[in-house]
Structure formats: C-alpha cells, structure tokens
PDB file of C-alpha atoms in Angstrom:
ATOM      1  CA  PRO J   1      92.386 120.936  99.303  1.00 58.00           C
ATOM      2  CA  TRP J   2      95.074 120.151  96.233  1.00 62.00           C
ATOM      3  CA  PRO J   3      98.526 122.309  96.941  1.00 64.00           C
ATOM      4  CA  THR J   4      99.211 123.839  93.755  1.00 64.00           C
ATOM      5  CA  PRO J   5     102.440 122.940  91.530  1.00 59.00           C
ATOM      6  CA  HIS J   6     103.827 126.265  92.849  1.00 59.00           C
ATOM      7  CA  ASP J   7     103.149 125.170  96.645  1.00 61.00           C
ATOM      8  CA  LEU J   8     105.377 122.244  95.529  1.00 56.00           C
ATOM      9  CA  LEU J   9     108.168 124.009  93.846  1.00 56.00           C
ATOM     10  CA  ALA J  10     107.940 126.169  96.965  1.00 56.00           C
ATOM     11  CA  PHE J  11     108.201 122.803  99.187  1.00 53.00           C
ATOM     12  CA  ARG J  12     111.042 121.756  97.564  1.00 52.00           C
ATOM     13  CA  ARG J  13     113.136 125.381  97.846  1.00 49.00           C
ATOM     14  CA  LYS J  14     112.176 125.293 102.272  1.00 48.00           C
ATOM     15  CA  ALA J  15     114.103 123.007 105.088  1.00 46.00           C
ATOM     16  CA  ALA J  16     110.549 123.614 106.932  1.00 48.00           C
ATOM     17  CA  PRO J  17     107.454 122.402 105.209  1.00 44.00           C
ATOM     18  CA  PRO J  18     104.973 124.528 104.560  1.00 41.00           C
ATOM     19  CA  ARG J  19     101.548 124.414 106.447  1.00 41.00           C
ATOM     20  CA  TRP J  20      98.729 122.354 104.551  1.00 40.00           C
ATOM     21  CA  ILE J  21     101.961 119.641 104.678  1.00 40.00           C
ATOM     22  CA  THR J  22     101.340 119.064 108.514  1.00 39.00           C
ATOM     23  CA  ALA J  23      99.569 116.205 109.781  1.00 42.00           C
ATOM     24  CA  GLN J  24      96.849 118.461 112.135  1.00 41.00           C
ATOM     25  CA  THR J  25      95.011 121.785 111.117  1.00 40.00           C
ATOM     26  CA  PRO J  26      95.227 123.958 113.679  1.00 43.00           C
ATOM     27  CA  SER J  27      91.878 124.257 114.483  1.00 45.00           C
ATOM     28  CA  ALA J  28      91.968 120.052 114.456  1.00 47.00           C
ATOM     29  CA  ALA J  29      92.738 118.191 117.315  1.00 46.00           C
ATOM     30  CA  PRO J  30      95.974 116.955 117.567  1.00 47.00           C
ATOM     31  CA  VAL J  31      95.730 112.935 116.654  1.00 46.00           C
ATOM     32  CA  PRO J  32      97.817 110.668 118.433  1.00 47.00           C
ATOM     33  CA  ARG J  33     100.368 108.655 115.952  1.00 51.00           C
ATOM     34  CA  ARG J  34     101.586 105.511 117.030  1.00 51.00           C
ATOM     35  CA  PRO J  35     105.336 104.686 116.301  1.00 49.00           C
ATOM     36  CA  ALA J  36     105.454 103.164 112.963  1.00 48.00           C
ATOM     37  CA  VAL J  37     108.186 100.733 114.113  1.00 57.00           C
ATOM     38  CA  ASN J  38     110.930 101.371 110.943  1.00 68.00           C
ATOM     39  CA  ARG J  39     108.221  99.958 108.731  1.00 84.00           C
ATOM     40  CA  ARG J  40     109.314  99.779 104.922  1.00 90.00           C
ATOM     41  CA  ILE J  41     107.042 101.611 102.686  1.00 92.00           C
ATOM     42  CA  LEU J  42     107.746 102.089  99.178  1.00 94.00           C
ATOM     43  CA  ILE J  43     106.598 105.226  96.962  1.00 94.00           C
ATOM     44  CA  VAL J  44     105.897 104.107  93.720  1.00 94.00           C
ATOM     45  CA  ASP J  45     104.686 107.257  91.589  1.00 92.00           C
ATOM     46  CA  ASP J  46     105.760 109.386  88.072  1.00 91.00           C
ATOM     47  CA  GLU J  47     104.667 112.233  89.868  1.00 90.00           C
ATOM     48  CA  ILE J  48     107.272 113.475  91.402  1.00 91.00           C
ATOM     49  CA  ASP J  49     106.342 116.074  93.575  1.00 90.00           C
ATOM     50  CA  LEU J  50     103.227 113.695  94.723  1.00 90.00           C
ATOM     51  CA  ALA J  51     105.878 110.985  95.194  1.00 91.00           C
ATOM     52  CA  ASP J  52     108.191 113.417  97.437  1.00 91.00           C
ATOM     53  CA  LEU J  53     105.348 114.371  99.462  1.00 90.00           C
ATOM     54  CA  LEU J  54     104.319 111.345 100.253  1.00 90.00           C
ATOM     55  CA  ALA J  55     107.990 110.566 101.382  1.00 91.00           C
ATOM     56  CA  TYR J  56     107.421 113.154 103.162  1.00 91.00           C
ATOM     57  CA  ASN J  57     104.983 112.947 106.153  1.00 88.00           C
ATOM     58  CA  LEU J  58     105.266 108.432 105.541  1.00 88.00           C
ATOM     59  CA  LYS J  59     108.307 109.661 106.876  1.00 90.00           C
ATOM     60  CA  ALA J  60     107.306 111.814 109.245  1.00 88.00           C
ATOM     61  CA  ALA J  61     105.060 109.539 110.927  1.00 86.00           C
ATOM     62  CA  GLY J  62     108.137 106.764 111.323  1.00 86.00           C
ATOM     63  CA  TYR J  63     107.807 105.098 108.361  1.00 88.00           C
ATOM     64  CA  ASP J  64     111.476 103.973 106.465  1.00 90.00           C
ATOM     65  CA  THR J  65     110.138 105.354 103.252  1.00 91.00           C
ATOM     66  CA  HIS J  66     111.658 104.677  99.731  1.00 94.00           C
ATOM     67  CA  VAL J  67     110.746 105.871  96.671  1.00 94.00           C
ATOM     68  CA  ALA J  68     110.633 104.580  92.633  1.00 93.00           C
ATOM     69  CA  HIS J  69     109.552 106.834  89.993  1.00 92.00           C
ATOM     70  CA  ASN J  70     108.596 104.223  86.995  1.00 92.00           C
ATOM     71  CA  GLY J  71     106.720 100.643  87.367  1.00 91.00           C
ATOM     72  CA  ARG J  72     110.416  99.397  86.409  1.00 92.00           C
ATOM     73  CA  ASP J  73     112.171 100.733  89.139  1.00 93.00           C
ATOM     74  CA  GLY J  74     109.460  99.765  91.605  1.00 92.00           C
ATOM     75  CA  LEU J  75     109.687  96.642  90.922  1.00 92.00           C
ATOM     76  CA  ASP J  76     113.713  95.875  91.347  1.00 92.00           C
ATOM     77  CA  ALA J  77     112.478  97.823  94.668  1.00 93.00           C
ATOM     78  CA  ALA J  78     110.266  95.729  95.195  1.00 93.00           C
ATOM     79  CA  ARG J  79     112.651  92.834  95.176  1.00 92.00           C
ATOM     80  CA  ALA J  80     115.784  94.190  96.652  1.00 92.00           C
ATOM     81  CA  LEU J  81     113.688  96.530  99.439  1.00 90.00           C
ATOM     82  CA  ARG J  82     111.087  93.398 100.493  1.00 91.00           C
ATOM     83  CA  PRO J  83     108.805  96.547 102.049  1.00 92.00           C
ATOM     84  CA  HIS J  84     106.243  95.750 104.866  1.00 91.00           C
ATOM     85  CA  ILE J  85     104.046  98.071 101.614  1.00 93.00           C
ATOM     86  CA  ILE J  86     104.006  99.260  98.674  1.00 94.00           C
ATOM     87  CA  VAL J  87     101.558 103.116  97.524  1.00 93.00           C
ATOM     88  CA  LEU J  88     101.959 101.744  93.980  1.00 92.00           C
ATOM     89  CA  ASP J  89      99.505 104.317  91.436  1.00 91.00           C
ATOM     90  CA  VAL J  90      98.135 102.968  88.365  1.00 89.00           C
ATOM     91  CA  MET J  91      99.552 105.045  85.295  1.00 89.00           C
ATOM     92  CA  MET J  92     103.014 105.436  85.018  1.00 88.00           C
ATOM     93  CA  PRO J  93     105.146 104.780  81.687  1.00 80.00           C
ATOM     94  CA  GLU J  94     107.792 101.744  81.274  1.00 82.00           C
ATOM     95  CA  LEU J  95     104.975  99.208  83.343  1.00 89.00           C
ATOM     96  CA  SER J  96     101.661 100.483  84.538  1.00 90.00           C
ATOM     97  CA  GLY J  97     101.020  99.939  88.560  1.00 91.00           C
ATOM     98  CA  LEU J  98      98.378  97.068  87.358  1.00 91.00           C
ATOM     99  CA  GLU J  99     101.156  94.972  85.686  1.00 93.00           C
ATOM    100  CA  VAL J 100     104.099  95.759  88.533  1.00 93.00           C
ATOM    101  CA  ALA J 101     101.111  94.307  91.051  1.00 93.00           C
ATOM    102  CA  ALA J 102     100.563  91.349  88.876  1.00 93.00           C
ATOM    103  CA  ARG J 103     103.964  90.327  88.727  1.00 93.00           C
ATOM    104  CA  LEU J 104     104.426  91.279  92.579  1.00 93.00           C
ATOM    105  CA  ARG J 105     101.716  88.465  93.189  1.00 92.00           C
ATOM    106  CA  ASN J 106     103.885  85.763  90.847  1.00 92.00           C
ATOM    107  CA  GLU J 107     106.539  86.255  92.430  1.00 91.00           C
ATOM    108  CA  GLN J 108     106.771  84.002  95.709  1.00 90.00           C
ATOM    109  CA  ALA J 109     109.382  86.926  97.495  1.00 88.00           C
ATOM    110  CA  THR J 110     106.442  89.702  96.892  1.00 90.00           C
ATOM    111  CA  LYS J 111     103.990  88.088  96.563  1.00 89.00           C
ATOM    112  CA  ASP J 112     102.724  89.057 100.373  1.00 89.00           C
ATOM    113  CA  ILE J 113     103.532  92.452 100.500  1.00 92.00           C
ATOM    114  CA  PRO J 114     100.049  94.533 100.781  1.00 93.00           C
ATOM    115  CA  ILE J 115      99.639  97.061  97.309  1.00 93.00           C
ATOM    116  CA  LEU J 116      98.260 100.067  98.016  1.00 92.00           C
ATOM    117  CA  MET J 117      97.370 101.736  95.064  1.00 90.00           C
ATOM    118  CA  LEU J 118      96.726 105.446  94.394  1.00 86.00           C
ATOM    119  CA  THR J 119      94.741 106.492  90.990  1.00 82.00           C
ATOM    120  CA  ALA J 120      93.546 109.637  89.786  1.00 82.00           C
ATOM    121  CA  ARG J 121      90.545 107.693  87.780  1.00 77.00           C
ATOM    122  CA  ALA J 122      88.259 106.618  90.468  1.00 73.00           C
ATOM    123  CA  ASP J 123      85.215 104.799  88.463  1.00 79.00           C
ATOM    124  CA  GLU J 124      84.372 101.729  90.043  1.00 83.00           C
ATOM    125  CA  ALA J 125      85.741  99.464  86.645  1.00 83.00           C
ATOM    126  CA  ASP J 126      89.317 101.041  87.255  1.00 80.00           C
ATOM    127  CA  GLU J 127      89.179 100.151  90.922  1.00 83.00           C
ATOM    128  CA  VAL J 128      87.878  96.187  89.885  1.00 85.00           C
ATOM    129  CA  ARG J 129      90.592  96.067  87.349  1.00 85.00           C
ATOM    130  CA  GLY J 130      93.122  97.195  90.253  1.00 84.00           C
ATOM    131  CA  LEU J 131      91.795  94.862  92.905  1.00 85.00           C
ATOM    132  CA  SER J 132      91.544  91.925  90.182  1.00 85.00           C
ATOM    133  CA  ALA J 133      95.558  92.943  89.337  1.00 87.00           C
ATOM    134  CA  GLY J 134      96.336  92.113  92.865  1.00 87.00           C
ATOM    135  CA  ALA J 135      95.952  95.493  94.761  1.00 89.00           C
ATOM    136  CA  ASP J 136      94.963  94.788  98.446  1.00 90.00           C
ATOM    137  CA  ASP J 137      93.049  98.675  98.673  1.00 88.00           C
ATOM    138  CA  PHE J 138      92.375 101.646  96.935  1.00 86.00           C
ATOM    139  CA  VAL J 139      92.925 105.609  97.027  1.00 86.00           C
ATOM    140  CA  ALA J 140      91.563 107.948  94.543  1.00 83.00           C
ATOM    141  CA  LYS J 141      93.612 111.045  94.039  1.00 81.00           C
ATOM    142  CA  PRO J 142      93.408 113.779  95.605  1.00 82.00           C
ATOM    143  CA  PHE J 143      93.160 112.138  98.546  1.00 83.00           C
ATOM    144  CA  SER J 144      93.421 112.503 102.838  1.00 82.00           C
ATOM    145  CA  MET J 145      96.790 111.884 104.346  1.00 86.00           C
ATOM    146  CA  LYS J 146      95.453 110.893 107.308  1.00 88.00           C
ATOM    147  CA  VAL J 147      93.187 108.287 105.296  1.00 86.00           C
ATOM    148  CA  LEU J 148      95.907 107.053 103.540  1.00 85.00           C
ATOM    149  CA  GLU J 149      97.941 106.200 106.854  1.00 86.00           C
ATOM    150  CA  ALA J 150      94.810 105.039 108.302  1.00 86.00           C
ATOM    151  CA  ARG J 151      94.128 102.633 105.077  1.00 86.00           C
ATOM    152  CA  GLY J 152      97.978 101.417 105.637  1.00 85.00           C
ATOM    153  CA  GLU J 153      98.124 100.724 108.724  1.00 87.00           C
ATOM    154  CA  ALA J 154      94.723  98.378 108.458  1.00 87.00           C
ATOM    155  CA  LEU J 155      96.923  96.507 105.678  1.00 87.00           C
ATOM    156  CA  LEU J 156      99.786  96.578 107.772  1.00 84.00           C
ATOM    157  CA  ARG J 157      97.377  94.744 111.079  1.00 83.00           C
ATOM    158  CA  ARG J 158      95.614  92.644 108.583  1.00 81.00           C
ATOM    159  CA  THR J 159      98.769  91.410 107.621  1.00 75.00           C
ATOM    160  CA  ASN J 160     100.721  90.561 110.932  1.00 69.00           C
ATOM    161  CA  GLU J 161      96.961  89.098 111.676  1.00 60.00           C
ATOM    162  CA  ALA J 162      97.066  86.842 108.353  1.00 56.00           C
ATOM    163  CA  ALA J 163     101.017  85.977 109.049  1.00 55.00           C
ATOM    164  CA  GLN J 164     100.596  85.064 113.045  1.00 52.00           C
ATOM    165  CA  THR J 165      97.522  83.144 112.347  1.00 54.00           C
ATOM    166  CA  ARG J 166      99.618  81.514 109.876  1.00 51.00           C
ATOM    167  CA  GLY J 167     101.888  80.679 112.344  1.00 54.00           C
ATOM    168  CA  ASP J 168     104.763  81.938 109.940  1.00 54.00           C
ATOM    169  CA  GLN J 169     108.099  81.685 111.894  1.00 59.00           C
ATOM    170  CA  THR J 170     110.286  83.774 109.128  1.00 62.00           C
ATOM    171  CA  LEU J 171     112.815  86.011 109.614  1.00 57.00           C
ATOM    172  CA  VAL J 172     113.662  88.464 107.075  1.00 60.00           C
ATOM    173  CA  CYS J 173     116.904  90.435 106.809  1.00 60.00           C
ATOM    174  CA  GLY J 174     116.759  92.064 103.844  1.00 63.00           C
ATOM    175  CA  PRO J 175     117.086  90.168 100.924  1.00 65.00           C
ATOM    176  CA  VAL J 176     117.865  87.200 103.118  1.00 68.00           C
ATOM    177  CA  VAL J 177     114.948  85.031 104.495  1.00 64.00           C
ATOM    178  CA  VAL J 178     115.110  82.410 106.965  1.00 66.00           C
ATOM    179  CA  ASP J 179     111.703  80.086 106.809  1.00 60.00           C
TER     180      ASP J 179
END
C-alpha cells in the first residue's frame, strides 16, 4: 500500500525507517542485492517526500543518489553530474519531465543517459508521449521499489552492453570526458 502523508512526515522525523520502507516484508524471503558499484542516480521529482523516499531506498541499495525538485534544477544537475541513470517525474513545475527528457536527448553530453520516467498518469497516450520525448522506460505511480530497482538495473545493463558493442573507450570523471 502507498504510504499516507502522516507516514511520510513521521519518516522524516525518525532516524530509523518505518517498516514499509524496508526492501522486504517480514513474510518475504530475502532478496539478494547486487552492489550498485557507486552508480549515480539523479531523481527529479517535485514531490519532496517521494523524492526523499526514492533516494533513501536507492541509497540503501548502494547507489549514489542526487535529488532535484523541479525540471530546471534537474536539467542543470544532469549536465553537472552526468548520472548513470535519471529517474524523472513527468508533471513538474517550471519544466515538465517531457521537456527535460527532450532537452537531455538533444545535448551531446547527456543524450546517452538512460531515463526512467515516473508518472501518476498511466494511460497509453502518456506512455507514448514519454517514450517519444526520450524516456527509455516508464513506471506508473504507485509503484513497487523492487520493480523500480529492477527496471533501473535493466536500463543500466542495456546501456553497458551497448557501450561495449560500440567499443566505447570513454573515460568520464565528473564534468571531464576523455574519448
């Protein structure tokens, strides 16, 4: 079940996360997690509590997480950080996720970063618009963290395989790219 606003506010005040944030339920068998090897993930969502929740869970999975709360900040952060993957909300103030995705795809430095779109609107037309704007995958809210992590891993795996088949010999260190 999706957490209530009261649960989210209580989460922000506690040092330890509530039970519903953990990666597994008490009745579920433990799911082995592969280390993320310091993969940078940029989360761009105007819902602060949801962005913090995503950052918490992805950090627990071993990712280096960064958060932006609107489209403009997300675009600037993507340019500066060059993350391995971007989790991008569709409906945001200033710049929509669709506009951010389109701009990222039109820039040489960010065109190959995988984009996983999140949206509260899950109809076919919205999904097609997101994919047409440049998203690589699409997840509807509410969603399972396990599914989000698995889709992110799949995007990273496909990106790495594509880079290996192209024979990319690119070294990236922050904003510096040597090819």
